[in-house]
């Protein structure tokens, strides 16, 4: 029998306790990787590790550059690192405070930069960032988040040239059903999902497993770097 494609390899997933990050950690583990998940809340990490089956956990805040550096300094270099951690509010710029918008940038953009700055990744390995489709198809309903996603797309391309032979790629999801949306009451959330789905060629929103499938593909394809892969149900061309 052939060994699992990621067996003998390690993967660190920032934001691995929920949504896209958790699905990625599960997919990498299923392909044989030894997985470490990092996020802020111990209880969520423990629950996620139980669901993955076997995973090391690390409680840290990705906004804390020193904590991120310690995380890497205390471990052997990883084969693969994924950044899916972010805590974001969303809305039109003029309806949100500047403090909220700066906090969003701190979490999603500077969090990714903190990881890129400190990560120790094996030469044949990969770093994968997660942006969002509204980076290429901006919307006034999420003005600064559109800009954050575009910044992450550009960051990943620049890092691909800087960090080679480590491969750096980015996955840009459309709307995905994850716990991130739990801030909306259930009926409102479902109405939003239904509205989004009706405007998409595929007439449905995405599942975290579908983003994870692309991320683990990027881990394995040794000729991919500098790519921004849209996984958006056709949202960017609808
Ligand atoms: N869901 C969508 O529709 C969608 C669409 C496009 C792009 N995206 C992007 O995909 C990424 C993941 O989203 P998701 O929907 O999977 O979100 P999620 O289910 O809310 O998961 C976010 C994860 O990040 C962790 N996290 C948040 N802030 C952190 C911090 N400061 N330090 C460390 N960990 C932190 C969370 O755990 P703790 O809170 O315990 O730290 C959790 O594990 C985000 O960048 C999001 O913008 C999502």
PDB file of C-alpha atoms and ligand atoms in Angstrom:
ATOM      1  CA  UNK A   1       0.000   0.000   0.000  1.00  0.00           C
ATOM      2  CA  UNK A   2       1.291   3.528  -0.841  1.00  0.00           C
ATOM      3  CA  UNK A   3       2.005   5.768   2.164  1.00  0.00           C
ATOM      4  CA  UNK A   4      -0.424   8.658   2.765  1.00  0.00           C
ATOM      5  CA  UNK A   5       0.673  11.691   0.686  1.00  0.00           C
ATOM      6  CA  UNK A   6       1.581  13.861   3.713  1.00  0.00           C
ATOM      7  CA  UNK A   7       2.902  11.113   5.969  1.00  0.00           C
ATOM      8  CA  UNK A   8       6.136  12.075   7.697  1.00  0.00           C
ATOM      9  CA  UNK A   9       5.299  15.768   7.178  1.00  0.00           C
ATOM     10  CA  UNK A  10       4.190  18.404   9.668  1.00  0.00           C
ATOM     11  CA  UNK A  11       1.579  21.118   9.265  1.00  0.00           C
ATOM     12  CA  UNK A  12       0.808  24.109  11.488  1.00  0.00           C
ATOM     13  CA  UNK A  13      -2.619  25.683  11.050  1.00  0.00           C
ATOM     14  CA  UNK A  14      -3.234  29.102  12.612  1.00  0.00           C
ATOM     15  CA  UNK A  15      -6.966  29.345  13.175  1.00  0.00           C
ATOM     16  CA  UNK A  16      -7.153  25.555  13.185  1.00  0.00           C
ATOM     17  CA  UNK A  17      -9.859  25.348  15.851  1.00  0.00           C
ATOM     18  CA  UNK A  18     -12.779  26.413  13.641  1.00  0.00           C
ATOM     19  CA  UNK A  19     -14.184  26.714  10.144  1.00  0.00           C
ATOM     20  CA  UNK A  20     -11.736  26.641   7.233  1.00  0.00           C
ATOM     21  CA  UNK A  21      -8.705  26.140   9.496  1.00  0.00           C
ATOM     22  CA  UNK A  22     -10.262  23.182  11.307  1.00  0.00           C
ATOM     23  CA  UNK A  23     -11.316  21.571   8.018  1.00  0.00           C
ATOM     24  CA  UNK A  24      -7.747  22.062   6.749  1.00  0.00           C
ATOM     25  CA  UNK A  25      -6.235  20.473   9.852  1.00  0.00           C
ATOM     26  CA  UNK A  26      -8.624  17.517   9.473  1.00  0.00           C
ATOM     27  CA  UNK A  27      -7.776  17.122   5.777  1.00  0.00           C
ATOM     28  CA  UNK A  28      -4.016  17.323   6.400  1.00  0.00           C
ATOM     29  CA  UNK A  29      -4.292  14.785   9.221  1.00  0.00           C
ATOM     30  CA  UNK A  30      -6.358  12.458   7.008  1.00  0.00           C
ATOM     31  CA  UNK A  31      -3.519  12.641   4.449  1.00  0.00           C
ATOM     32  CA  UNK A  32      -1.042  11.574   7.113  1.00  0.00           C
ATOM     33  CA  UNK A  33       0.443  14.869   8.356  1.00  0.00           C
ATOM     34  CA  UNK A  34       1.285  15.531  11.993  1.00  0.00           C
ATOM     35  CA  UNK A  35      -0.843  18.560  12.732  1.00  0.00           C
ATOM     36  CA  UNK A  36      -0.452  21.487  15.136  1.00  0.00           C
ATOM     37  CA  UNK A  37      -3.384  23.876  15.529  1.00  0.00           C
ATOM     38  CA  UNK A  38      -2.954  27.356  17.002  1.00  0.00           C
ATOM     39  CA  UNK A  39      -5.584  29.857  18.087  1.00  0.00           C
ATOM     40  CA  UNK A  40      -6.564  31.788  21.210  1.00  0.00           C
ATOM     41  CA  UNK A  41      -9.155  29.711  23.052  1.00  0.00           C
ATOM     42  CA  UNK A  42      -7.964  26.571  24.868  1.00  0.00           C
ATOM     43  CA  UNK A  43     -11.415  24.970  25.061  1.00  0.00           C
ATOM     44  CA  UNK A  44     -12.020  25.352  21.313  1.00  0.00           C
ATOM     45  CA  UNK A  45      -8.538  23.958  20.619  1.00  0.00           C
ATOM     46  CA  UNK A  46      -9.230  20.894  22.796  1.00  0.00           C
ATOM     47  CA  UNK A  47     -12.572  20.259  21.067  1.00  0.00           C
ATOM     48  CA  UNK A  48     -10.972  20.651  17.642  1.00  0.00           C
ATOM     49  CA  UNK A  49      -8.082  18.311  18.519  1.00  0.00           C
ATOM     50  CA  UNK A  50     -10.604  15.658  19.585  1.00  0.00           C
ATOM     51  CA  UNK A  51     -12.417  16.030  16.263  1.00  0.00           C
ATOM     52  CA  UNK A  52      -9.159  15.832  14.267  1.00  0.00           C
ATOM     53  CA  UNK A  53      -8.192  12.696  16.194  1.00  0.00           C
ATOM     54  CA  UNK A  54      -4.609  13.582  16.889  1.00  0.00           C
ATOM     55  CA  UNK A  55      -3.242  17.130  16.961  1.00  0.00           C
ATOM     56  CA  UNK A  56      -0.892  19.241  19.027  1.00  0.00           C
ATOM     57  CA  UNK A  57      -2.516  22.460  20.240  1.00  0.00           C
ATOM     58  CA  UNK A  58      -0.993  25.874  20.946  1.00  0.00           C
ATOM     59  CA  UNK A  59      -2.914  28.737  22.518  1.00  0.00           C
ATOM     60  CA  UNK A  60      -1.701  32.039  21.095  1.00  0.00           C
ATOM     61  CA  UNK A  61      -2.894  35.300  19.619  1.00  0.00           C
ATOM     62  CA  UNK A  62      -1.673  35.771  16.057  1.00  0.00           C
ATOM     63  CA  UNK A  63      -1.574  39.545  16.635  1.00  0.00           C
ATOM     64  CA  UNK A  64       1.206  38.997  19.181  1.00  0.00           C
ATOM     65  CA  UNK A  65       4.352  38.840  17.020  1.00  0.00           C
ATOM     66  CA  UNK A  66       6.524  37.644  19.925  1.00  0.00           C
ATOM     67  CA  UNK A  67       4.137  34.785  20.738  1.00  0.00           C
ATOM     68  CA  UNK A  68       4.165  33.747  17.081  1.00  0.00           C
ATOM     69  CA  UNK A  69       7.981  33.841  17.036  1.00  0.00           C
ATOM     70  CA  UNK A  70       8.178  31.755  20.231  1.00  0.00           C
ATOM     71  CA  UNK A  71       5.793  29.234  18.676  1.00  0.00           C
ATOM     72  CA  UNK A  72       8.210  28.631  15.792  1.00  0.00           C
ATOM     73  CA  UNK A  73      11.406  28.880  17.846  1.00  0.00           C
ATOM     74  CA  UNK A  74      10.167  26.131  20.195  1.00  0.00           C
ATOM     75  CA  UNK A  75       9.507  23.660  17.346  1.00  0.00           C
ATOM     76  CA  UNK A  76      11.341  22.055  14.464  1.00  0.00           C
ATOM     77  CA  UNK A  77      10.736  23.732  11.102  1.00  0.00           C
ATOM     78  CA  UNK A  78       7.369  22.722   9.626  1.00  0.00           C
ATOM     79  CA  UNK A  79       6.738  21.292   6.186  1.00  0.00           C
ATOM     80  CA  UNK A  80       3.560  23.320   5.819  1.00  0.00           C
ATOM     81  CA  UNK A  81       2.106  26.399   7.498  1.00  0.00           C
ATOM     82  CA  UNK A  82      -1.417  27.733   6.940  1.00  0.00           C
ATOM     83  CA  UNK A  83      -2.890  31.007   8.173  1.00  0.00           C
ATOM     84  CA  UNK A  84      -6.664  30.964   8.462  1.00  0.00           C
ATOM     85  CA  UNK A  85      -6.921  32.900  11.732  1.00  0.00           C
ATOM     86  CA  UNK A  86      -8.822  36.161  11.786  1.00  0.00           C
ATOM     87  CA  UNK A  87     -11.382  37.931  13.884  1.00  0.00           C
ATOM     88  CA  UNK A  88     -13.260  40.435  11.805  1.00  0.00           C
ATOM     89  CA  UNK A  89     -16.321  42.561  11.810  1.00  0.00           C
ATOM     90  CA  UNK A  90     -17.740  43.542   8.482  1.00  0.00           C
ATOM     91  CA  UNK A  91     -19.746  46.422   7.052  1.00  0.00           C
ATOM     92  CA  UNK A  92     -19.575  49.650   5.071  1.00  0.00           C
ATOM     93  CA  UNK A  93     -16.603  51.799   6.142  1.00  0.00           C
ATOM     94  CA  UNK A  94     -18.737  54.774   7.149  1.00  0.00           C
ATOM     95  CA  UNK A  95     -20.939  52.611   9.376  1.00  0.00           C
ATOM     96  CA  UNK A  96     -17.978  51.204  11.314  1.00  0.00           C
ATOM     97  CA  UNK A  97     -15.504  52.883  13.625  1.00  0.00           C
ATOM     98  CA  UNK A  98     -11.927  53.401  12.524  1.00  0.00           C
ATOM     99  CA  UNK A  99     -10.855  51.430  15.598  1.00  0.00           C
ATOM    100  CA  UNK A 100     -12.878  48.423  14.371  1.00  0.00           C
ATOM    101  CA  UNK A 101     -11.340  48.658  10.910  1.00  0.00           C
ATOM    102  CA  UNK A 102      -7.808  48.910  12.316  1.00  0.00           C
ATOM    103  CA  UNK A 103      -8.506  45.886  14.526  1.00  0.00           C
ATOM    104  CA  UNK A 104      -9.593  43.902  11.457  1.00  0.00           C
ATOM    105  CA  UNK A 105      -6.337  44.774   9.681  1.00  0.00           C
ATOM    106  CA  UNK A 106      -4.360  43.903  12.830  1.00  0.00           C
ATOM    107  CA  UNK A 107      -5.950  40.512  13.045  1.00  0.00           C
ATOM    108  CA  UNK A 108      -6.113  39.309   9.446  1.00  0.00           C
ATOM    109  CA  UNK A 109      -3.351  41.208   7.620  1.00  0.00           C
ATOM    110  CA  UNK A 110      -0.762  41.807  10.364  1.00  0.00           C
ATOM    111  CA  UNK A 111      -1.467  38.347  11.800  1.00  0.00           C
ATOM    112  CA  UNK A 112      -0.447  36.844   8.448  1.00  0.00           C
ATOM    113  CA  UNK A 113       2.613  39.115   8.333  1.00  0.00           C
ATOM    114  CA  UNK A 114       3.606  38.032  11.863  1.00  0.00           C
ATOM    115  CA  UNK A 115       3.536  34.399  10.745  1.00  0.00           C
ATOM    116  CA  UNK A 116       5.418  35.071   7.499  1.00  0.00           C
ATOM    117  CA  UNK A 117       8.076  36.988   9.454  1.00  0.00           C
ATOM    118  CA  UNK A 118       8.726  34.278  12.029  1.00  0.00           C
ATOM    119  CA  UNK A 119       7.807  30.996  10.320  1.00  0.00           C
ATOM    120  CA  UNK A 120      10.451  28.310  10.027  1.00  0.00           C
ATOM    121  CA  UNK A 121       9.481  26.196   7.026  1.00  0.00           C
ATOM    122  CA  UNK A 122      11.480  23.449   5.331  1.00  0.00           C
ATOM    123  CA  UNK A 123      12.835  24.402   1.892  1.00  0.00           C
ATOM    124  CA  UNK A 124      10.501  22.028   0.074  1.00  0.00           C
ATOM    125  CA  UNK A 125       7.551  23.181   2.171  1.00  0.00           C
ATOM    126  CA  UNK A 126       4.711  25.659   1.821  1.00  0.00           C
ATOM    127  CA  UNK A 127       3.012  28.655   3.381  1.00  0.00           C
ATOM    128  CA  UNK A 128      -0.644  29.151   2.481  1.00  0.00           C
ATOM    129  CA  UNK A 129      -2.581  32.297   3.350  1.00  0.00           C
ATOM    130  CA  UNK A 130      -6.360  32.696   3.205  1.00  0.00           C
ATOM    131  CA  UNK A 131      -7.783  35.921   1.741  1.00  0.00           C
ATOM    132  CA  UNK A 132     -11.312  36.251   0.310  1.00  0.00           C
ATOM    133  CA  UNK A 133     -13.030  36.684  -3.057  1.00  0.00           C
ATOM    134  CA  UNK A 134     -14.126  40.259  -2.267  1.00  0.00           C
ATOM    135  CA  UNK A 135     -10.449  41.174  -2.633  1.00  0.00           C
ATOM    136  CA  UNK A 136     -10.904  40.851  -6.408  1.00  0.00           C
ATOM    137  CA  UNK A 137     -14.585  41.776  -6.476  1.00  0.00           C
ATOM    138  CA  UNK A 138     -14.866  44.424  -3.779  1.00  0.00           C
ATOM    139  CA  UNK A 139     -18.127  45.340  -2.178  1.00  0.00           C
ATOM    140  CA  UNK A 140     -19.230  48.432  -0.289  1.00  0.00           C
ATOM    141  CA  UNK A 141     -20.830  46.079   2.211  1.00  0.00           C
ATOM    142  CA  UNK A 142     -17.352  45.054   3.375  1.00  0.00           C
ATOM    143  CA  UNK A 143     -15.107  47.898   2.306  1.00  0.00           C
ATOM    144  CA  UNK A 144     -12.007  47.508   4.447  1.00  0.00           C
ATOM    145  CA  UNK A 145     -12.251  43.709   4.427  1.00  0.00           C
ATOM    146  CA  UNK A 146     -12.134  43.871   0.604  1.00  0.00           C
ATOM    147  CA  UNK A 147      -8.900  45.861   0.915  1.00  0.00           C
ATOM    148  CA  UNK A 148      -7.454  43.472   3.521  1.00  0.00           C
ATOM    149  CA  UNK A 149      -8.089  40.519   1.209  1.00  0.00           C
ATOM    150  CA  UNK A 150      -6.458  42.289  -1.757  1.00  0.00           C
ATOM    151  CA  UNK A 151      -3.478  43.084   0.480  1.00  0.00           C
ATOM    152  CA  UNK A 152      -3.154  39.409   1.432  1.00  0.00           C
ATOM    153  CA  UNK A 153      -3.310  38.347  -2.232  1.00  0.00           C
ATOM    154  CA  UNK A 154      -0.408  40.722  -2.973  1.00  0.00           C
ATOM    155  CA  UNK A 155       1.466  39.728   0.179  1.00  0.00           C
ATOM    156  CA  UNK A 156       1.409  36.066  -0.787  1.00  0.00           C
ATOM    157  CA  UNK A 157       2.744  36.776  -4.297  1.00  0.00           C
ATOM    158  CA  UNK A 158       5.570  38.952  -2.965  1.00  0.00           C
ATOM    159  CA  UNK A 159       6.422  36.335  -0.323  1.00  0.00           C
ATOM    160  CA  UNK A 160       6.588  33.663  -3.035  1.00  0.00           C
ATOM    161  CA  UNK A 161       9.492  35.518  -4.611  1.00  0.00           C
ATOM    162  CA  UNK A 162      11.100  36.376  -1.259  1.00  0.00           C
ATOM    163  CA  UNK A 163      10.799  32.984   0.442  1.00  0.00           C
ATOM    164  CA  UNK A 164      11.622  30.611  -2.444  1.00  0.00           C
ATOM    165  CA  UNK A 165      12.297  27.710  -2.431  1.00  0.00           C
ATOM    166  CA  UNK A 166       9.527  27.700   0.187  1.00  0.00           C
ATOM    167  CA  UNK A 167       6.318  27.916  -1.832  1.00  0.00           C
ATOM    168  CA  UNK A 168       3.808  30.608  -0.887  1.00  0.00           C
ATOM    169  CA  UNK A 169       0.236  30.570  -2.153  1.00  0.00           C
ATOM    170  CA  UNK A 170      -3.116  32.009  -1.230  1.00  0.00           C
ATOM    171  CA  UNK A 171      -6.629  30.602  -1.304  1.00  0.00           C
ATOM    172  CA  UNK A 172      -9.404  33.126  -1.807  1.00  0.00           C
ATOM    173  CA  UNK A 173     -12.774  31.756  -0.716  1.00  0.00           C
ATOM    174  CA  UNK A 174     -16.219  32.989  -1.591  1.00  0.00           C
ATOM    175  CA  UNK A 175     -18.939  32.790   1.061  1.00  0.00           C
ATOM    176  CA  UNK A 176     -18.458  29.668   3.171  1.00  0.00           C
ATOM    177  CA  UNK A 177     -20.717  28.291   5.890  1.00  0.00           C
ATOM    178  CA  UNK A 178     -18.508  28.428   9.003  1.00  0.00           C
ATOM    179  CA  UNK A 179     -19.004  29.427  12.652  1.00  0.00           C
ATOM    180  CA  UNK A 180     -17.725  32.892  11.716  1.00  0.00           C
ATOM    181  CA  UNK A 181     -21.286  33.707  10.655  1.00  0.00           C
ATOM    182  CA  UNK A 182     -22.734  32.763  14.062  1.00  0.00           C
ATOM    183  CA  UNK A 183     -22.795  36.450  15.031  1.00  0.00           C
ATOM    184  CA  UNK A 184     -25.976  36.684  12.914  1.00  0.00           C
ATOM    185  CA  UNK A 185     -29.273  35.300  14.258  1.00  0.00           C
ATOM    186  CA  UNK A 186     -30.041  31.951  12.561  1.00  0.00           C
ATOM    187  CA  UNK A 187     -32.900  33.219  10.367  1.00  0.00           C
ATOM    188  CA  UNK A 188     -30.935  36.260   9.190  1.00  0.00           C
ATOM    189  CA  UNK A 189     -27.899  34.067   8.498  1.00  0.00           C
ATOM    190  CA  UNK A 190     -29.933  31.611   6.431  1.00  0.00           C
ATOM    191  CA  UNK A 191     -31.548  34.452   4.479  1.00  0.00           C
ATOM    192  CA  UNK A 192     -28.080  35.856   3.686  1.00  0.00           C
ATOM    193  CA  UNK A 193     -26.798  32.436   2.592  1.00  0.00           C
ATOM    194  CA  UNK A 194     -29.884  31.927   0.390  1.00  0.00           C
ATOM    195  CA  UNK A 195     -29.490  35.374  -1.188  1.00  0.00           C
ATOM    196  CA  UNK A 196     -25.798  34.750  -1.877  1.00  0.00           C
ATOM    197  CA  UNK A 197     -26.490  31.288  -3.293  1.00  0.00           C
ATOM    198  CA  UNK A 198     -29.144  32.567  -5.699  1.00  0.00           C
ATOM    199  CA  UNK A 199     -26.569  34.934  -7.272  1.00  0.00           C
ATOM    200  CA  UNK A 200     -23.934  32.235  -7.827  1.00  0.00           C
ATOM    201  CA  UNK A 201     -23.576  29.991 -10.895  1.00  0.00           C
ATOM    202  CA  UNK A 202     -23.554  26.959  -8.582  1.00  0.00           C
ATOM    203  CA  UNK A 203     -26.598  28.179  -6.602  1.00  0.00           C
ATOM    204  CA  UNK A 204     -25.113  27.318  -3.234  1.00  0.00           C
ATOM    205  CA  UNK A 205     -22.524  28.687  -0.852  1.00  0.00           C
ATOM    206  CA  UNK A 206     -19.359  26.770  -0.007  1.00  0.00           C
ATOM    207  CA  UNK A 207     -18.336  24.302   2.671  1.00  0.00           C
ATOM    208  CA  UNK A 208     -15.125  24.615   4.684  1.00  0.00           C
ATOM    209  CA  UNK A 209     -14.017  21.193   3.379  1.00  0.00           C
ATOM    210  CA  UNK A 210     -13.979  22.626  -0.152  1.00  0.00           C
ATOM    211  CA  UNK A 211     -11.476  25.317   0.842  1.00  0.00           C
ATOM    212  CA  UNK A 212      -9.446  22.793   2.837  1.00  0.00           C
ATOM    213  CA  UNK A 213      -9.231  20.525  -0.236  1.00  0.00           C
ATOM    214  CA  UNK A 214      -7.547  23.350  -2.156  1.00  0.00           C
ATOM    215  CA  UNK A 215      -5.162  24.167   0.702  1.00  0.00           C
ATOM    216  CA  UNK A 216      -3.944  20.582   1.059  1.00  0.00           C
ATOM    217  CA  UNK A 217      -3.562  20.431  -2.722  1.00  0.00           C
ATOM    218  CA  UNK A 218      -1.247  23.467  -2.523  1.00  0.00           C
ATOM    219  CA  UNK A 219       0.757  21.684   0.190  1.00  0.00           C
ATOM    220  CA  UNK A 220       1.306  18.755  -2.170  1.00  0.00           C
ATOM    221  CA  UNK A 221       1.852  20.384  -5.573  1.00  0.00           C
ATOM    222  CA  UNK A 222       5.568  21.164  -5.624  1.00  0.00           C
ATOM    223  CA  UNK A 223       5.311  23.354  -8.726  1.00  0.00           C
ATOM    224  CA  UNK A 224       2.783  25.817  -7.303  1.00  0.00           C
ATOM    225  CA  UNK A 225       3.954  29.093  -5.821  1.00  0.00           C
ATOM    226  CA  UNK A 226       2.738  32.688  -6.142  1.00  0.00           C
ATOM    227  CA  UNK A 227      -0.779  31.470  -6.940  1.00  0.00           C
ATOM    228  CA  UNK A 228      -3.985  33.024  -5.664  1.00  0.00           C
ATOM    229  CA  UNK A 229      -6.662  30.391  -6.119  1.00  0.00           C
ATOM    230  CA  UNK A 230     -10.280  31.491  -6.080  1.00  0.00           C
ATOM    231  CA  UNK A 231     -12.610  28.864  -4.611  1.00  0.00           C
ATOM    232  CA  UNK A 232     -15.810  30.852  -4.761  1.00  0.00           C
ATOM    233  CA  UNK A 233     -18.567  28.934  -6.545  1.00  0.00           C
ATOM    234  CA  UNK A 234     -18.072  31.326  -9.454  1.00  0.00           C
ATOM    235  CA  UNK A 235     -18.774  34.402  -7.323  1.00  0.00           C
ATOM    236  CA  UNK A 236     -15.991  36.421  -8.917  1.00  0.00           C
ATOM    237  CA  UNK A 237     -17.444  35.949 -12.428  1.00  0.00           C
ATOM    238  CA  UNK A 238     -21.159  36.052 -11.613  1.00  0.00           C
TER     239      UNK A 238
HETATM  240  N1  LIG B   1     -16.449  32.078   6.128  1.00  0.00           N
HETATM  241  C1  LIG B   1     -16.453  32.797   5.020  1.00  0.00           C
HETATM  242  O1  LIG B   1     -17.501  33.040   4.390  1.00  0.00           O
HETATM  243  C2  LIG B   1     -15.141  33.335   4.485  1.00  0.00           C
HETATM  244  C3  LIG B   1     -15.139  33.911   3.198  1.00  0.00           C
HETATM  245  C4  LIG B   1     -13.955  34.426   2.692  1.00  0.00           C
HETATM  246  C5  LIG B   1     -12.813  34.415   3.473  1.00  0.00           C
HETATM  247  N2  LIG B   1     -12.852  33.879   4.716  1.00  0.00           N
HETATM  248  C6  LIG B   1     -11.626  33.928   5.507  1.00  0.00           C
HETATM  249  O2  LIG B   1     -11.256  32.639   5.937  1.00  0.00           O
HETATM  250  C7  LIG B   1     -10.535  32.744   7.178  1.00  0.00           C
HETATM  251  C8  LIG B   1     -11.145  31.778   8.180  1.00  0.00           C
HETATM  252  O3  LIG B   1     -12.503  32.106   8.347  1.00  0.00           O
HETATM  253  P1  LIG B   1     -13.552  31.105   9.024  1.00  0.00           P
HETATM  254  O4  LIG B   1     -14.864  31.427   8.407  1.00  0.00           O
HETATM  255  O5  LIG B   1     -13.021  29.729   9.004  1.00  0.00           O
HETATM  256  O6  LIG B   1     -13.566  31.696  10.521  1.00  0.00           O
HETATM  257  P2  LIG B   1     -13.870  31.022  11.951  1.00  0.00           P
HETATM  258  O7  LIG B   1     -14.715  29.792  11.788  1.00  0.00           O
HETATM  259  O8  LIG B   1     -14.389  32.149  12.780  1.00  0.00           O
HETATM  260  O9  LIG B   1     -12.424  30.579  12.471  1.00  0.00           O
HETATM  261  C9  LIG B   1     -11.456  31.542  12.805  1.00  0.00           C
HETATM  262  C10 LIG B   1     -10.327  30.850  13.536  1.00  0.00           C
HETATM  263  O10 LIG B   1      -9.309  31.821  13.797  1.00  0.00           O
HETATM  264  C11 LIG B   1      -9.011  31.824  15.214  1.00  0.00           C
HETATM  265  N3  LIG B   1      -8.613  33.200  15.560  1.00  0.00           N
HETATM  266  C12 LIG B   1      -9.355  34.330  15.464  1.00  0.00           C
HETATM  267  N4  LIG B   1      -8.640  35.388  15.867  1.00  0.00           N
HETATM  268  C13 LIG B   1      -7.421  34.910  16.237  1.00  0.00           C
HETATM  269  C14 LIG B   1      -6.249  35.518  16.752  1.00  0.00           C
HETATM  270  N5  LIG B   1      -6.177  36.842  16.983  1.00  0.00           N
HETATM  271  N6  LIG B   1      -5.186  34.732  17.034  1.00  0.00           N
HETATM  272  C15 LIG B   1      -5.228  33.396  16.810  1.00  0.00           C
HETATM  273  N7  LIG B   1      -6.309  32.765  16.324  1.00  0.00           N
HETATM  274  C16 LIG B   1      -7.404  33.522  16.046  1.00  0.00           C
HETATM  275  C17 LIG B   1     -10.306  31.360  15.863  1.00  0.00           C
HETATM  276  O11 LIG B   1     -10.118  30.821  17.176  1.00  0.00           O
HETATM  277  P3  LIG B   1     -10.146  31.760  18.504  1.00  0.00           P
HETATM  278  O12 LIG B   1     -11.259  32.758  18.293  1.00  0.00           O
HETATM  279  O13 LIG B   1     -10.368  30.823  19.626  1.00  0.00           O
HETATM  280  O14 LIG B   1      -8.800  32.416  18.546  1.00  0.00           O
HETATM  281  C18 LIG B   1     -10.715  30.261  14.889  1.00  0.00           C
HETATM  282  O15 LIG B   1      -9.926  29.099  15.111  1.00  0.00           O
HETATM  283  C19 LIG B   1     -10.633  34.219   7.599  1.00  0.00           C
HETATM  284  O16 LIG B   1      -9.476  34.902   7.178  1.00  0.00           O
HETATM  285  C20 LIG B   1     -11.831  34.713   6.795  1.00  0.00           C
HETATM  286  O17 LIG B   1     -11.804  36.110   6.572  1.00  0.00           O
HETATM  287  C21 LIG B   1     -13.978  33.327   5.247  1.00  0.00           C
END
